[in-house]
Tab-separated table of C-alpha atoms in Angstrom:
chain	number	residue	atom	x	y	z
K	1	LEU	CA	26.406	6.484	7.183
K	2	ALA	CA	24.081	5.343	5.030
K	3	GLU	CA	23.758	8.234	2.689
K	4	PRO	CA	27.435	7.613	1.135
K	5	TYR	CA	26.719	4.063	0.701
K	6	LEU	CA	23.125	4.608	-0.798
K	7	THR	CA	24.555	7.365	-3.247
K	8	HIS	CA	27.658	4.772	-4.071
K	9	MET	CA	25.010	2.092	-4.841
K	10	LEU	CA	22.878	4.235	-6.932
K	11	MET	CA	25.676	5.734	-9.046
K	12	LYS	CA	27.442	2.274	-9.734
K	13	LYS	CA	26.193	1.282	-13.323
K	14	SER	CA	26.509	-2.318	-12.515
K	15	ASN	CA	23.699	-2.169	-10.001
K	16	PRO	CA	20.280	-3.018	-11.363
K	17	SER	CA	18.841	-1.400	-8.353
K	18	SER	CA	19.672	1.974	-9.632
K	19	LEU	CA	17.973	1.423	-13.296
K	20	ILE	CA	14.893	-0.210	-11.262
K	21	LEU	CA	14.776	2.992	-8.901
K	22	VAL	CA	14.940	5.461	-12.021
K	23	VAL	CA	12.100	3.397	-13.725
K	24	GLY	CA	10.174	3.097	-10.886
K	25	VAL	CA	10.480	7.100	-10.341
K	26	ALA	CA	9.882	7.446	-14.002
K	27	ILE	CA	6.726	5.416	-13.938
K	28	ALA	CA	5.640	7.344	-10.453
K	29	VAL	CA	5.545	10.908	-12.207
K	30	VAL	CA	3.927	9.709	-15.754
K	31	ILE	CA	1.061	8.263	-13.329
K	32	SER	CA	0.704	11.282	-11.190
K	33	ALA	CA	0.950	13.506	-14.546
K	34	VAL	CA	-1.613	11.717	-15.977
K	35	TYR	CA	-3.807	11.767	-12.908
K	36	VAL	CA	-3.548	15.352	-12.650
K	37	LEU	CA	-4.312	15.895	-16.097
K	38	LEU	CA	-7.463	13.902	-15.980
K	39	TYR	CA	-8.583	15.087	-12.737
K	40	GLN	CA	-8.105	18.974	-13.442
K	41	PHE	CA	-9.021	18.866	-17.127
K	42	GLN	CA	-11.587	16.417	-17.300
K	43	PRO	CA	-10.304	15.649	-21.302
K	44	LEU	CA	-12.364	12.612	-21.844
K	45	ALA	CA	-16.077	12.180	-21.684
K	46	GLN	CA	-17.922	10.613	-18.970
K	47	PRO	CA	-17.824	7.805	-17.876
K	48	TRP	CA	-14.195	7.320	-19.496
K	49	ASN	CA	-12.355	9.917	-17.426
K	50	ASP	CA	-14.066	8.239	-14.293
K	51	VAL	CA	-12.673	5.034	-15.499
K	52	TRP	CA	-9.241	6.107	-16.119
K	53	LEU	CA	-9.022	8.004	-12.585
K	54	TYR	CA	-9.930	4.614	-10.875
K	55	ALA	CA	-8.180	2.625	-12.622
K	56	ILE	CA	-4.645	4.889	-11.764
K	57	PHE	CA	-5.452	4.160	-8.213
K	58	VAL	CA	-5.778	0.269	-9.173
K	59	LEU	CA	-2.705	0.385	-11.184
K	60	ALA	CA	-0.668	2.417	-8.257
K	61	ALA	CA	-1.534	-0.142	-5.855
K	62	ALA	CA	-0.753	-3.155	-8.037
K	63	LEU	CA	2.404	-1.747	-8.735
K	64	ALA	CA	3.155	-1.512	-5.104
K	65	ALA	CA	2.031	-4.988	-4.491
K	66	VAL	CA	4.187	-6.173	-7.438
K	67	SER	CA	7.158	-4.368	-6.097
K	68	SER	CA	7.112	-5.676	-2.462
K	69	THR	CA	6.490	-9.016	-3.840
K	70	MET	CA	9.596	-8.893	-5.501
K	71	VAL	CA	11.220	-8.055	-2.542
K	72	ALA	CA	10.075	-10.088	-0.368
K	73	LEU	CA	11.272	-12.994	-2.934
K	74	GLN	CA	14.807	-11.861	-2.756
K	75	PHE	CA	14.503	-13.500	0.978
K	76	ARG	CA	15.201	-17.179	1.685
K	77	LYS	CA	11.994	-18.841	3.837
K	78	ALA	CA	14.460	-18.730	6.857
K	79	ASP	CA	15.263	-15.224	6.638
K	80	PRO	CA	13.611	-12.871	9.424
K	81	PRO	CA	12.783	-10.022	7.094
K	82	ARG	CA	10.886	-12.277	4.772
K	83	GLN	CA	7.859	-12.437	7.049
K	84	VAL	CA	7.895	-8.477	7.422
K	85	TRP	CA	7.821	-8.116	3.421
K	86	VAL	CA	5.639	-11.208	3.005
K	87	HIS	CA	2.791	-9.684	5.258
K	88	PHE	CA	3.442	-6.341	4.009
K	89	SER	CA	3.195	-7.443	0.314
K	90	LEU	CA	-0.047	-9.502	1.213
K	91	GLY	CA	-1.230	-5.984	2.812
K	92	LEU	CA	-0.767	-4.232	-0.428
K	93	TRP	CA	-2.260	-7.015	-2.633
K	94	CYS	CA	-5.368	-6.587	-0.128
K	95	TRP	CA	-5.205	-2.921	-0.956
K	96	ALA	CA	-5.249	-3.437	-4.516
K	97	VAL	CA	-8.202	-5.542	-4.358
K	98	ALA	CA	-10.004	-3.025	-2.431
K	99	GLU	CA	-9.281	-0.333	-4.967
K	100	LEU	CA	-10.639	-2.721	-7.763
K	101	ILE	CA	-13.624	-2.889	-5.978
K	102	TRP	CA	-14.089	0.559	-4.931
K	103	MET	CA	-13.646	1.123	-8.610
K	104	ILE	CA	-15.922	-1.308	-9.752
K	105	TYR	CA	-18.632	0.646	-7.013
K	106	GLY	CA	-17.799	3.995	-8.282
K	107	LEU	CA	-18.600	3.174	-11.833
K	108	SER	CA	-21.573	1.140	-11.254
K	109	ALA	CA	-23.752	1.854	-7.845
K	110	ASP	CA	-25.847	4.987	-7.986
K	111	ASP	CA	-25.413	4.846	-3.965
K	112	ILE	CA	-22.484	3.563	-1.802
K	113	GLY	CA	-23.079	2.739	1.611
K	114	SER	CA	-20.876	3.909	4.371
K	115	VAL	CA	-19.404	0.254	4.607
K	116	SER	CA	-18.972	-1.748	1.227
K	117	PRO	CA	-16.602	-4.915	0.224
K	118	ALA	CA	-13.704	-2.765	-0.239
K	119	ASP	CA	-13.499	-1.779	3.318
K	120	ILE	CA	-13.348	-5.689	4.468
K	121	TRP	CA	-10.143	-5.741	2.149
K	122	TRP	CA	-8.749	-2.199	3.412
K	123	VAL	CA	-9.043	-3.187	7.000
K	124	GLY	CA	-7.298	-7.014	6.248
K	125	ALA	CA	-4.701	-4.645	4.913
K	126	TYR	CA	-3.993	-2.289	7.684
K	127	ILE	CA	-3.905	-5.863	10.125
K	128	LEU	CA	-1.320	-7.243	7.752
K	129	PHE	CA	0.707	-3.766	7.453
K	130	ALA	CA	0.364	-3.740	11.374
K	131	TRP	CA	1.762	-6.846	11.576
K	132	SER	CA	4.470	-6.365	9.281
K	133	PHE	CA	5.458	-3.453	11.468
K	134	ALA	CA	5.295	-4.962	14.348
K	135	ARG	CA	7.474	-7.916	13.432
K	136	GLN	CA	9.702	-5.549	12.062
K	137	TYR	CA	9.743	-3.592	15.165
K	138	GLN	CA	10.440	-6.907	17.027
K	139	LEU	CA	13.402	-7.788	14.678
K	140	ILE	CA	15.075	-4.265	15.351
K	141	PHE	CA	14.452	-3.866	19.061
K	142	SER	CA	14.609	-7.837	20.098
K	143	THR	CA	10.970	-7.537	21.686
K	144	SER	CA	9.695	-10.494	23.213
K	145	LYS	CA	6.763	-12.319	21.444
K	146	LYS	CA	4.511	-11.731	24.185
K	147	ARG	CA	4.842	-7.987	24.082
K	148	LEU	CA	4.561	-7.824	20.331
K	149	ALA	CA	1.413	-9.439	20.648
K	150	ALA	CA	0.528	-7.015	22.917
K	151	TRP	CA	1.606	-4.246	20.897
K	152	LEU	CA	-0.435	-5.268	17.985
K	153	ALA	CA	-3.413	-5.940	19.942
K	154	GLY	CA	-3.123	-2.306	21.181
K	155	ILE	CA	-2.640	-1.306	17.557
K	156	ILE	CA	-5.857	-2.919	16.246
K	157	VAL	CA	-8.331	-2.446	19.085
K	158	GLY	CA	-7.030	1.348	19.109
K	159	GLY	CA	-7.635	1.567	15.320
K	160	VAL	CA	-11.213	-0.092	15.990
K	161	VAL	CA	-12.006	2.328	18.639
K	162	ILE	CA	-10.780	5.301	16.624
K	163	SER	CA	-12.592	4.548	13.633
K	164	ALA	CA	-15.924	3.772	15.464
K	165	ALA	CA	-15.418	7.120	17.220
K	166	LEU	CA	-14.891	9.201	14.268
K	167	THR	CA	-17.693	7.312	12.337
K	168	THR	CA	-20.134	8.084	15.049
K	169	LEU	CA	-18.874	11.860	14.987
K	170	LEU	CA	-19.048	12.362	11.388
K	171	HIS	CA	-22.636	10.771	10.986
K	172	ALA	CA	-23.718	12.674	14.126
K	173	MET	CA	-22.245	15.902	11.885
K	174	GLY	CA	-24.581	15.195	8.938
């Protein structure tokens, strides 16, 4: 049902989304190709190769955040999907900040501890992603706010417990 509509919209010359999609895919392919080239062949002298490798992650995260923000801005404040997209976009912005911090750490620190300031931003991103997905779930399945809060709390607590268990296990393994 959705496929013919999607195909029709992408092939329609007056649809600006089709151009955005083509440009987005082209940018993703170029970024991926540059990353593979830099990672596999390391054509630049150090530290420039590492600078560009880290910068690609920052760029990709920032482009995702900008794209998501643009989608969020297409909705009116009263539109229920806006909450989903705003929180998802904030999560992507947190991710971009975390990548930038990690880039700075990776290029300047001799020894990076098991927890860094970037981790705070990544955890914040995951919380915002979970909230966004929970809100999307609520919109699709008409779930009560109480059940949504319980579902979201379960995801957060479960994530923390699993992360702590895996961290403990990895440290024990050396």
